[in-house]
Amino acid sequence: MNKFFITIGLLAVSLGASAQLQLDRFFGSGMVLQREMPIRFSGTGTPGRAIVLYFGSKEVSTQVDARGRWQAYLPPAPANAAGQQLIVRMDTCRLVLHDILIGDIWVCAGQSNMEFMLKSDQNAAEALQQAGIPMLRLLNEVKQTSTYNSSYQLKDIAALYPENYYNGQWKVSDKDAAMGFSAVAFYFGKALVQQLKVPVGLIHVAVGGSPTEAWVRPASVQGDTALQKIFDSDWWNNLVLEPWCIQRGHENLDSLLKQGVVLPKDSLGYQHPFKPGFLYQAAIAPLTDFAIKGVIWYQGESNALSADRVTQHEALFKVLVTDWRRQWHQPALPFYYCQLSSISTESGYHSEYWPVFRDSQRRLTDSLPHTGMAVTSDVGDRTNVHPRDKRTVGERLALVALKDTYHQQVASTGPKPVKAVLRRQKVVVTFSDVEGKLKTADGKPLRGFSLDNGGPVPAIIRGNTVVIGVNGKVQILQYGWSPYTDANLCNGVGLPASTFALPVQ
């Protein structure tokens, strides 16, 4: 059966050939449909045959076109936590889905820190005891090949076709379903259900190690000379890409190639999860006809290994967000992301450019409307690129969504720097979003400030400002400007300030 279709959890009853009637990928028992937007059902059938759908008390008819495709729409519906049944009929063939809720759907994408499973979280024992949440539904789209350093086998070749790369099934959140699900996404969804009291569906598609360009639709960069270079040649020989990602492609595929195995490829080279555009085609393109509420994103480690890659990422991320919104026909689609955390270069990890990357991510929220960022540098791990506190991260993302998407009266961001001004041998930094007052997260003296790429300098809090004594002229004020940072400035509700660099006026 073609993996483009999910039929697990779906009852098929037929007196004829049931394989002729299918629902598309992402439809399944236990799923969530997006509230307050037209509800689209789609699939395949026998050309020319009539299709009749029954959902709750609604009925709609359509016809299979000459290509064997069909689609049907029901009008927008409010949130509904009562499970409903979908019946799809074509002649004597009938498909039945059970326990369908109506609520909000969030797509959860990125690389390994989004993929990081709940069972590995430092609070896993408590979280799994509380994972039975009937209004939280999880679709874990599991990648069918590894992206770690291993040689692919013959059985892996089928998964190198984008339409076969993922396989998943909707599940009601419980201990078994949640333990292998994204920890960040789980905590995000749990917080939304608790605060909104409506069903939430999470579709997880993250792939460990994946670079940003793997998630970008190639045609979206047309007209941008610099970004087009990402997609204009065989990716294994493309000097503008991250060498580590190319190396991983060789580690995965070379053994099969040496055996003379014919592997799927296109104009950009061999298919692989890290190939530019692959994950857009495999994960996002099939979803864009499926109404959603928003996207949460945790990615960047694979694009922060050099100064050129950081600069490239800033432009590429803008294209990604803008194009995903265009493909979903939702120009204001919420897109909330995690800032990179913190890790020391002493661990052997090449995180030299992480402060620059974190500051770039901070500034992107100003240039991209309907985006928001969760700061995570304060819950980093000095020696591990996969910090184990994902509850803090997921809950901070939820705060952003609760304020900006759901318009709840909550604080969602730490103090934001407004300007730095030199006054009588003192640099005075003004902040917004102080939520009452500035303070330190641990009650200890303020840490994390530096000047002109120098070492730490003393700083004190005065009201809504931070004051730093200086001798002579200063050009740049920096905060949290090291790969691993213990900077401790936060606002009145304990949300941390982001890494930043500001010109001193």
Coordinates of C-alpha atoms in Angstrom, one line a residue:
M1 CA 0.0 0.0 0.0
N2 CA 1.4 3.4 -0.9
K3 CA 2.5 5.2 2.3
F4 CA 0.9 8.4 1.0
F5 CA -2.3 7.2 2.5
I6 CA -2.9 6.5 6.2
T7 CA -5.6 3.8 6.7
I8 CA -4.5 2.5 10.1
G9 CA -7.4 3.0 12.5
L10 CA -9.8 3.2 9.6
L11 CA -12.5 0.5 9.1
A12 CA -13.1 -0.4 5.5
V13 CA -16.2 -2.5 4.6
S14 CA -16.8 -3.4 1.0
L15 CA -18.5 -5.9 -1.3
G16 CA -16.1 -4.8 -4.0
A17 CA -12.6 -3.6 -4.2
S18 CA -12.0 -1.5 -1.1
A19 CA -8.6 -0.4 -2.3
Q20 CA -10.3 1.8 -4.8
L21 CA -11.5 4.1 -2.1
Q22 CA -8.9 5.9 0.1
L23 CA -8.6 8.9 2.4
D24 CA -5.5 10.9 2.1
R25 CA -2.6 11.0 4.5
F26 CA -3.3 12.6 7.9
F27 CA -6.9 11.3 8.1
G28 CA -7.5 8.7 10.7
S29 CA -9.6 7.7 13.7
G30 CA -8.8 9.8 16.8
M31 CA -7.8 12.8 14.7
V32 CA -8.5 16.5 15.2
L33 CA -10.0 18.7 12.5
Q34 CA -9.3 22.4 12.5
R35 CA -12.1 24.4 14.0
E36 CA -13.6 27.6 12.5
M37 CA -12.2 26.9 9.0
P38 CA -13.7 25.0 6.1
I39 CA -13.2 21.2 6.6
R40 CA -11.7 19.5 3.6
F41 CA -11.8 15.8 3.1
S42 CA -9.9 14.2 0.2
G43 CA -8.7 11.0 -1.2
T44 CA -8.8 8.6 -4.2
G45 CA -11.4 6.5 -5.8
T46 CA -12.6 5.1 -9.1
P47 CA -12.9 7.8 -11.7
G48 CA -16.4 9.0 -12.3
R49 CA -17.9 7.4 -9.2
A50 CA -20.0 9.3 -6.7
I51 CA -18.6 9.9 -3.2
V52 CA -20.9 10.6 -0.2
L53 CA -19.5 11.7 3.1
Y54 CA -21.4 11.7 6.4
F55 CA -19.8 13.6 9.4
G56 CA -21.9 14.0 12.5
S57 CA -25.2 15.3 11.2
K58 CA -23.7 16.7 8.0
E59 CA -23.7 15.1 4.6
V60 CA -21.9 16.1 1.4
S61 CA -21.5 14.6 -2.1
T62 CA -18.8 14.8 -4.7
Q63 CA -17.4 12.9 -7.6
V64 CA -14.1 11.2 -8.4
D65 CA -12.3 13.1 -11.2
A66 CA -10.5 11.6 -14.2
R67 CA -7.3 11.3 -12.2
G68 CA -8.9 9.3 -9.5
R69 CA -8.9 12.1 -7.0
W70 CA -11.8 13.5 -5.0
Q71 CA -12.4 16.2 -2.4
A72 CA -15.3 17.6 -0.5
Y73 CA -15.8 20.4 1.9
L74 CA -18.0 20.9 5.0
P75 CA -18.6 24.4 6.5
P76 CA -16.5 25.7 9.4
A77 CA -17.5 24.2 12.8
P78 CA -16.8 25.3 16.4
A79 CA -14.6 23.3 18.7
N80 CA -16.2 20.0 19.7
A81 CA -14.7 17.6 22.3
A82 CA -17.3 14.9 21.6
G83 CA -15.9 12.2 19.3
Q84 CA -17.7 12.1 15.9
Q85 CA -17.8 9.5 13.2
L86 CA -16.9 10.0 9.5
I87 CA -18.4 7.7 6.9
V88 CA -17.2 7.8 3.3
R89 CA -19.1 5.8 0.7
M90 CA -18.4 4.9 -2.9
D91 CA -20.8 2.4 -4.4
T92 CA -20.7 -0.6 -2.0
C93 CA -17.3 0.5 -0.5
R94 CA -17.5 2.3 2.9
L95 CA -14.7 3.8 5.0
V96 CA -15.4 4.6 8.7
L97 CA -13.3 6.8 11.0
H98 CA -14.2 7.1 14.7
D99 CA -13.7 9.5 17.6
I100 CA -12.9 12.7 15.5
L101 CA -12.7 15.9 17.5
I102 CA -12.8 19.5 16.3
G103 CA -10.2 21.9 17.7
D104 CA -6.8 23.4 16.8
I105 CA -4.0 21.7 14.9
W106 CA -0.3 22.6 15.3
V107 CA 2.4 21.3 13.1
C108 CA 5.7 20.6 15.0
A109 CA 8.8 20.7 12.9
G110 CA 12.6 21.1 13.1
Q111 CA 15.5 18.9 14.0
S112 CA 16.6 16.8 17.0
N113 CA 15.6 19.1 19.8
M114 CA 12.0 19.0 18.5
E115 CA 12.3 15.3 17.8
F116 CA 13.6 14.7 21.4
M117 CA 11.2 12.2 23.0
L118 CA 9.2 12.8 26.1
K119 CA 10.6 9.6 27.7
S120 CA 14.1 11.2 27.7
D121 CA 13.0 14.5 29.3
Q122 CA 14.2 15.2 32.8
N123 CA 10.6 15.4 34.0
A124 CA 9.5 12.3 32.1
A125 CA 8.2 10.3 35.1
E126 CA 5.8 13.0 36.2
A127 CA 4.8 13.9 32.6
L128 CA 4.0 10.3 31.7
Q129 CA 1.9 9.8 34.8
Q130 CA -0.2 12.8 33.6
A131 CA -0.2 12.0 29.9
G132 CA -3.8 10.7 29.8
I133 CA -5.3 13.8 28.1
P134 CA -8.4 12.8 26.0
M135 CA -8.5 16.2 24.3
L136 CA -4.9 16.0 23.2
R137 CA -4.3 14.0 20.0
L138 CA -0.9 13.1 18.7
L139 CA 0.1 12.2 15.1
N140 CA 3.8 11.1 15.3
E141 CA 5.0 11.0 11.7
V142 CA 8.0 8.7 12.2
K143 CA 10.9 8.9 9.8
Q144 CA 11.5 5.6 8.0
T145 CA 15.3 6.0 7.8
S146 CA 17.9 7.1 10.3
T147 CA 19.8 10.4 10.0
Y148 CA 22.6 9.2 12.2
N149 CA 26.0 7.9 11.2
S150 CA 25.0 4.5 9.8
S151 CA 24.9 2.9 6.4
Y152 CA 21.5 2.5 4.8
Q153 CA 20.4 -1.0 3.8
L154 CA 18.4 -2.2 0.8
K155 CA 15.3 -2.0 2.9
D156 CA 15.8 1.7 3.4
I157 CA 15.6 2.6 -0.3
A158 CA 11.8 2.9 -0.5
A159 CA 11.9 5.5 2.3
L160 CA 14.2 7.7 0.1
Y161 CA 11.1 8.6 -2.0
P162 CA 9.5 11.6 -0.2
E163 CA 6.0 10.2 -0.3
N164 CA 7.3 7.1 1.6
Y165 CA 9.6 8.9 4.1
Y166 CA 7.1 9.1 7.0
N167 CA 4.5 6.8 8.6
G168 CA 2.2 7.7 11.4
Q169 CA -1.1 7.1 13.1
W170 CA -3.3 9.4 15.2
K171 CA -3.4 8.5 18.9
V172 CA -5.2 9.8 22.0
S173 CA -2.6 11.1 24.4
D174 CA -1.7 8.5 27.0
K175 CA 1.5 7.2 28.5
D176 CA 2.2 4.9 25.6
A177 CA 1.5 7.4 22.9
A178 CA 3.3 10.3 24.6
M179 CA 6.6 8.6 25.6
G180 CA 7.8 8.4 22.0
F181 CA 6.4 11.8 21.0
S182 CA 8.2 15.1 20.9
A183 CA 8.7 16.4 24.4
V184 CA 8.6 20.1 23.4
A185 CA 5.4 19.5 21.4
F186 CA 3.7 17.5 24.2
Y187 CA 4.3 20.2 26.8
F188 CA 3.1 22.8 24.4
G189 CA -0.1 20.9 23.5
K190 CA -0.8 20.0 27.2
A191 CA -0.6 23.7 28.2
L192 CA -3.0 24.7 25.4
V193 CA -5.5 22.1 26.4
Q194 CA -5.3 23.1 30.0
Q195 CA -5.8 26.8 29.3
L196 CA -8.2 26.7 26.3
K197 CA -10.3 23.7 27.2
V198 CA -10.6 22.8 23.5
P199 CA -9.1 19.8 21.6
V200 CA -5.6 20.1 20.3
G201 CA -4.0 18.0 17.6
L202 CA -0.2 17.9 17.2
I203 CA 1.4 16.7 14.0
H204 CA 5.1 16.0 14.6
V205 CA 7.4 15.8 11.6
A206 CA 10.9 16.8 13.0
V207 CA 14.0 15.1 11.7
G208 CA 17.2 15.1 13.7
G209 CA 20.1 16.9 12.1
S210 CA 18.0 18.4 9.3
P211 CA 19.2 21.8 8.0
T212 CA 16.8 24.6 7.3
E213 CA 17.1 24.3 3.5
A214 CA 15.7 20.7 3.6
W215 CA 12.4 22.3 4.7
V216 CA 12.3 25.0 2.0
R217 CA 10.3 24.6 -1.2
P218 CA 13.0 25.1 -4.0
A219 CA 10.8 27.3 -6.2
S220 CA 10.3 29.8 -3.2
V221 CA 13.8 31.2 -3.6
Q222 CA 13.5 32.2 -7.3
G223 CA 14.7 35.7 -7.8
D224 CA 17.1 35.6 -4.8
T225 CA 20.5 35.0 -6.4
A226 CA 22.2 34.0 -3.1
L227 CA 19.6 31.6 -2.0
Q228 CA 19.1 30.1 -5.4
K229 CA 22.7 28.7 -5.1
I230 CA 21.4 26.3 -2.5
F231 CA 19.2 24.7 -5.1
D232 CA 21.1 25.1 -8.4
S233 CA 23.4 22.0 -8.3
D234 CA 24.0 18.5 -7.0
W235 CA 23.9 19.0 -3.2
W236 CA 26.9 16.8 -2.6
N237 CA 29.1 19.2 -4.5
N238 CA 27.4 22.5 -3.4
L239 CA 29.9 24.7 -1.6
V240 CA 27.3 26.9 0.0
L241 CA 25.8 24.0 2.0
E242 CA 27.0 22.7 5.4
P243 CA 29.9 20.2 4.8
W244 CA 28.7 18.1 7.8
C245 CA 25.3 17.6 6.2
I246 CA 26.9 16.4 2.9
Q247 CA 29.2 14.1 4.9
R248 CA 26.2 12.6 6.6
G249 CA 24.7 11.9 3.2
H250 CA 27.8 10.0 2.1
E251 CA 27.8 8.1 5.4
N252 CA 24.3 6.9 4.8
L253 CA 24.4 6.2 1.1
D254 CA 27.9 5.4 0.0
S255 CA 27.7 1.7 1.0
L256 CA 24.7 1.2 -1.3
L257 CA 26.3 3.1 -4.1
K258 CA 29.5 1.0 -3.9
Q259 CA 27.3 -2.1 -4.3
G260 CA 26.0 -0.6 -7.5
V261 CA 22.5 -0.1 -6.1
V262 CA 20.4 2.4 -8.1
L263 CA 19.1 5.1 -5.7
P264 CA 16.4 7.7 -6.3
K265 CA 17.7 11.1 -7.4
D266 CA 16.6 14.2 -9.2
S267 CA 18.4 17.3 -10.5
L268 CA 19.7 18.2 -7.1
G269 CA 21.3 14.7 -6.6
Y270 CA 20.5 11.7 -4.5
Q271 CA 17.4 11.8 -2.3
H272 CA 18.2 12.1 1.3
P273 CA 16.5 13.8 4.3
F274 CA 19.2 16.5 4.3
K275 CA 18.9 17.3 0.6
P276 CA 17.6 20.8 0.0
G277 CA 13.8 20.7 -0.4
F278 CA 13.4 17.0 0.6
L279 CA 11.6 17.5 3.9
Y280 CA 9.3 20.2 2.4
Q281 CA 8.3 17.7 -0.2
A282 CA 8.0 14.8 2.3
A283 CA 6.3 16.5 5.3
I284 CA 5.0 20.0 4.5
A285 CA 3.6 19.8 0.9
P286 CA 1.1 17.0 1.7
L287 CA -0.1 19.0 4.7
T288 CA -0.8 22.3 3.0
D289 CA -4.3 21.3 1.9
F290 CA -5.0 20.4 5.5
A291 CA -6.2 23.3 7.6
I292 CA -4.1 24.1 10.7
K293 CA -3.9 26.7 13.4
G294 CA -0.1 27.2 13.4
V295 CA 3.4 25.9 13.4
I296 CA 6.0 25.4 16.2
W297 CA 9.6 25.1 15.2
Y298 CA 12.9 24.1 16.9
Q299 CA 15.8 24.1 14.4
G300 CA 19.0 25.9 13.7
E301 CA 21.9 23.8 15.1
S302 CA 22.8 22.6 11.6
N303 CA 22.7 26.1 10.3
A304 CA 24.9 27.8 13.0
L305 CA 28.3 26.2 12.3
S306 CA 29.8 29.2 10.4
A307 CA 29.4 32.9 10.0
D308 CA 28.2 32.4 6.4
R309 CA 25.6 29.8 7.4
V310 CA 24.2 32.1 10.1
T311 CA 23.8 34.9 7.5
Q312 CA 22.3 32.5 5.0
H313 CA 19.9 31.2 7.6
E314 CA 18.5 34.6 8.4
A315 CA 17.4 35.0 4.7
L316 CA 16.4 31.4 4.3
F317 CA 14.2 31.4 7.4
K318 CA 12.2 34.5 6.2
V319 CA 11.6 32.7 2.9
L320 CA 10.5 29.5 4.7
V321 CA 8.0 31.2 6.9
T322 CA 6.6 33.4 4.1
D323 CA 6.3 30.5 1.7
W324 CA 4.7 28.1 4.1
R325 CA 2.0 30.7 4.8
R326 CA 1.5 31.2 1.1
Q327 CA 1.2 27.4 0.5
W328 CA -1.3 27.1 3.3
H329 CA -3.2 30.2 2.0
Q330 CA -2.9 31.6 5.5
P331 CA -0.9 34.9 5.3
A332 CA -1.1 35.3 9.1
L333 CA -0.3 31.7 10.0
P334 CA 1.2 31.8 13.5
F335 CA 4.8 30.5 13.4
Y336 CA 6.5 30.2 16.8
Y337 CA 10.0 29.0 17.3
C338 CA 12.6 28.1 19.9
Q339 CA 15.8 30.1 20.1
L340 CA 19.0 28.0 20.1
S341 CA 20.0 27.0 23.6
S342 CA 23.5 27.1 24.9
I343 CA 26.4 24.7 24.9
S344 CA 30.1 25.2 25.6
T345 CA 32.8 24.8 22.9
E346 CA 34.8 23.0 25.5
S347 CA 32.4 20.1 25.0
G348 CA 33.8 19.7 21.5
Y349 CA 30.7 21.0 19.9
H350 CA 31.3 23.8 17.3
S351 CA 29.0 26.4 18.9
E352 CA 31.3 29.4 18.3
Y353 CA 28.6 31.2 16.3
W354 CA 25.6 30.4 18.5
P355 CA 25.5 33.9 20.2
V356 CA 25.3 35.5 16.7
F357 CA 22.6 33.0 15.7
R358 CA 20.6 33.5 18.8
D359 CA 20.7 37.3 18.3
S360 CA 19.7 36.8 14.6
Q361 CA 16.7 34.7 15.8
R362 CA 15.7 37.5 18.2
R363 CA 15.7 40.1 15.5
L364 CA 13.7 37.9 13.1
T365 CA 10.6 38.3 15.3
D366 CA 10.7 42.0 14.5
S367 CA 10.9 41.5 10.7
L368 CA 8.4 38.6 10.5
P369 CA 4.8 39.4 11.6
H370 CA 2.9 36.8 13.6
T371 CA 6.0 35.1 14.8
G372 CA 7.3 34.6 18.3
M373 CA 10.3 33.1 20.0
A374 CA 10.9 31.1 23.2
V375 CA 14.2 31.8 24.8
T376 CA 16.0 28.6 25.9
S377 CA 19.6 29.6 26.6
D378 CA 19.0 29.6 30.4
V379 CA 18.0 25.9 30.3
G380 CA 20.9 24.8 28.1
D381 CA 23.5 22.1 28.9
R382 CA 27.2 22.9 29.0
T383 CA 28.2 19.6 27.4
N384 CA 25.0 18.3 25.6
V385 CA 23.4 19.8 22.5
H386 CA 20.2 18.1 23.6
P387 CA 19.3 19.7 27.0
R388 CA 16.8 17.5 28.9
D389 CA 14.5 20.2 30.3
K390 CA 12.0 20.4 27.5
R391 CA 9.1 21.2 29.8
T392 CA 10.3 24.8 30.2
V393 CA 10.7 25.1 26.4
G394 CA 7.3 23.7 25.5
E395 CA 5.5 25.8 28.1
R396 CA 7.3 29.0 27.0
L397 CA 6.1 28.3 23.4
A398 CA 2.6 27.8 24.8
L399 CA 2.8 31.2 26.5
V400 CA 3.6 32.9 23.1
A401 CA 0.7 31.1 21.5
L402 CA -1.7 31.9 24.3
K403 CA -0.9 35.6 24.1
D404 CA -0.4 36.2 20.4
T405 CA -2.9 33.7 18.9
Y406 CA -5.5 33.3 21.6
H407 CA -5.2 36.8 23.0
Q408 CA -5.0 35.7 26.6
Q409 CA -3.7 38.1 29.2
V410 CA -0.4 36.4 29.9
A411 CA 3.2 37.4 29.8
S412 CA 4.9 35.6 27.0
T413 CA 8.4 37.1 26.6
G414 CA 11.3 38.2 28.8
P415 CA 12.6 41.7 28.9
K416 CA 13.4 43.1 25.5
P417 CA 16.3 45.6 24.9
V418 CA 15.1 48.9 23.5
K419 CA 18.3 51.0 23.4
A420 CA 21.7 51.5 25.0
V421 CA 22.8 55.1 25.6
L422 CA 26.2 56.4 26.9
R423 CA 25.6 58.9 29.7
R424 CA 28.5 60.3 31.8
Q425 CA 30.6 57.2 31.7
K426 CA 27.7 54.9 32.1
V427 CA 25.9 52.8 29.5
V428 CA 22.2 52.8 30.3
V429 CA 20.1 50.0 28.7
T430 CA 16.4 50.4 28.6
F431 CA 14.0 47.4 28.4
S432 CA 10.4 46.8 27.5
D433 CA 8.3 43.8 28.7
V434 CA 9.6 44.1 32.3
E435 CA 6.4 42.9 33.8
G436 CA 6.7 45.0 36.9
K437 CA 10.4 45.0 37.4
L438 CA 13.7 43.6 36.2
K439 CA 15.4 41.0 38.4
T440 CA 17.8 38.1 38.3
A441 CA 16.6 34.6 37.8
D442 CA 18.6 33.2 40.8
G443 CA 18.6 36.3 43.1
K444 CA 22.3 36.7 42.6
P445 CA 24.2 39.7 41.1
L446 CA 23.5 40.4 37.5
R447 CA 25.6 38.4 35.0
G448 CA 26.0 38.2 31.3
F449 CA 26.9 41.7 30.0
S450 CA 29.9 42.5 28.0
L451 CA 31.2 45.4 25.8
D452 CA 32.8 45.3 22.4
N453 CA 33.3 41.5 22.4
G454 CA 35.2 41.7 25.6
G455 CA 34.9 39.8 28.8
P456 CA 32.2 40.1 31.5
V457 CA 31.6 43.5 33.0
P458 CA 29.7 44.4 36.2
A459 CA 26.1 45.6 35.7
I460 CA 23.3 46.6 38.1
I461 CA 19.6 46.9 37.8
R462 CA 17.9 50.3 38.3
G463 CA 14.2 50.2 37.8
N464 CA 13.5 49.2 34.2
T465 CA 17.1 49.7 33.1
V466 CA 20.5 48.1 33.5
V467 CA 23.5 50.4 34.1
I468 CA 27.1 49.5 33.3
G469 CA 30.1 51.7 34.2
V470 CA 32.6 52.3 31.3
N471 CA 35.9 54.2 30.7
G472 CA 36.0 55.9 27.3
K473 CA 34.0 55.2 24.2
V474 CA 32.0 52.0 23.7
Q475 CA 30.5 50.8 20.4
I476 CA 28.6 47.6 21.2
L477 CA 26.8 46.3 24.2
Q478 CA 26.3 42.6 24.4
Y479 CA 24.3 40.2 26.6
G480 CA 24.6 36.4 26.9
W481 CA 27.3 36.6 24.2
S482 CA 29.0 33.3 24.6
P483 CA 28.1 29.8 23.3
Y484 CA 27.2 28.7 26.8
T485 CA 25.8 31.4 29.0
D486 CA 24.7 31.7 32.6
A487 CA 23.3 35.2 32.0
N488 CA 20.5 35.7 34.5
L489 CA 18.4 38.8 33.7
C490 CA 14.7 38.2 33.7
N491 CA 11.5 40.1 34.1
G492 CA 9.0 40.2 37.0
V493 CA 7.4 36.9 36.1
G494 CA 10.7 35.1 35.6
L495 CA 10.9 35.0 31.8
P496 CA 14.5 35.4 30.7
A497 CA 16.1 38.0 28.4
S498 CA 17.4 36.9 25.1
T499 CA 21.0 37.0 23.9
F500 CA 21.4 40.4 22.2
A501 CA 23.9 43.0 20.8
L502 CA 23.0 46.7 20.6
P503 CA 24.9 49.7 19.3
V504 CA 25.7 52.2 22.0
Q505 CA 24.3 55.6 21.2

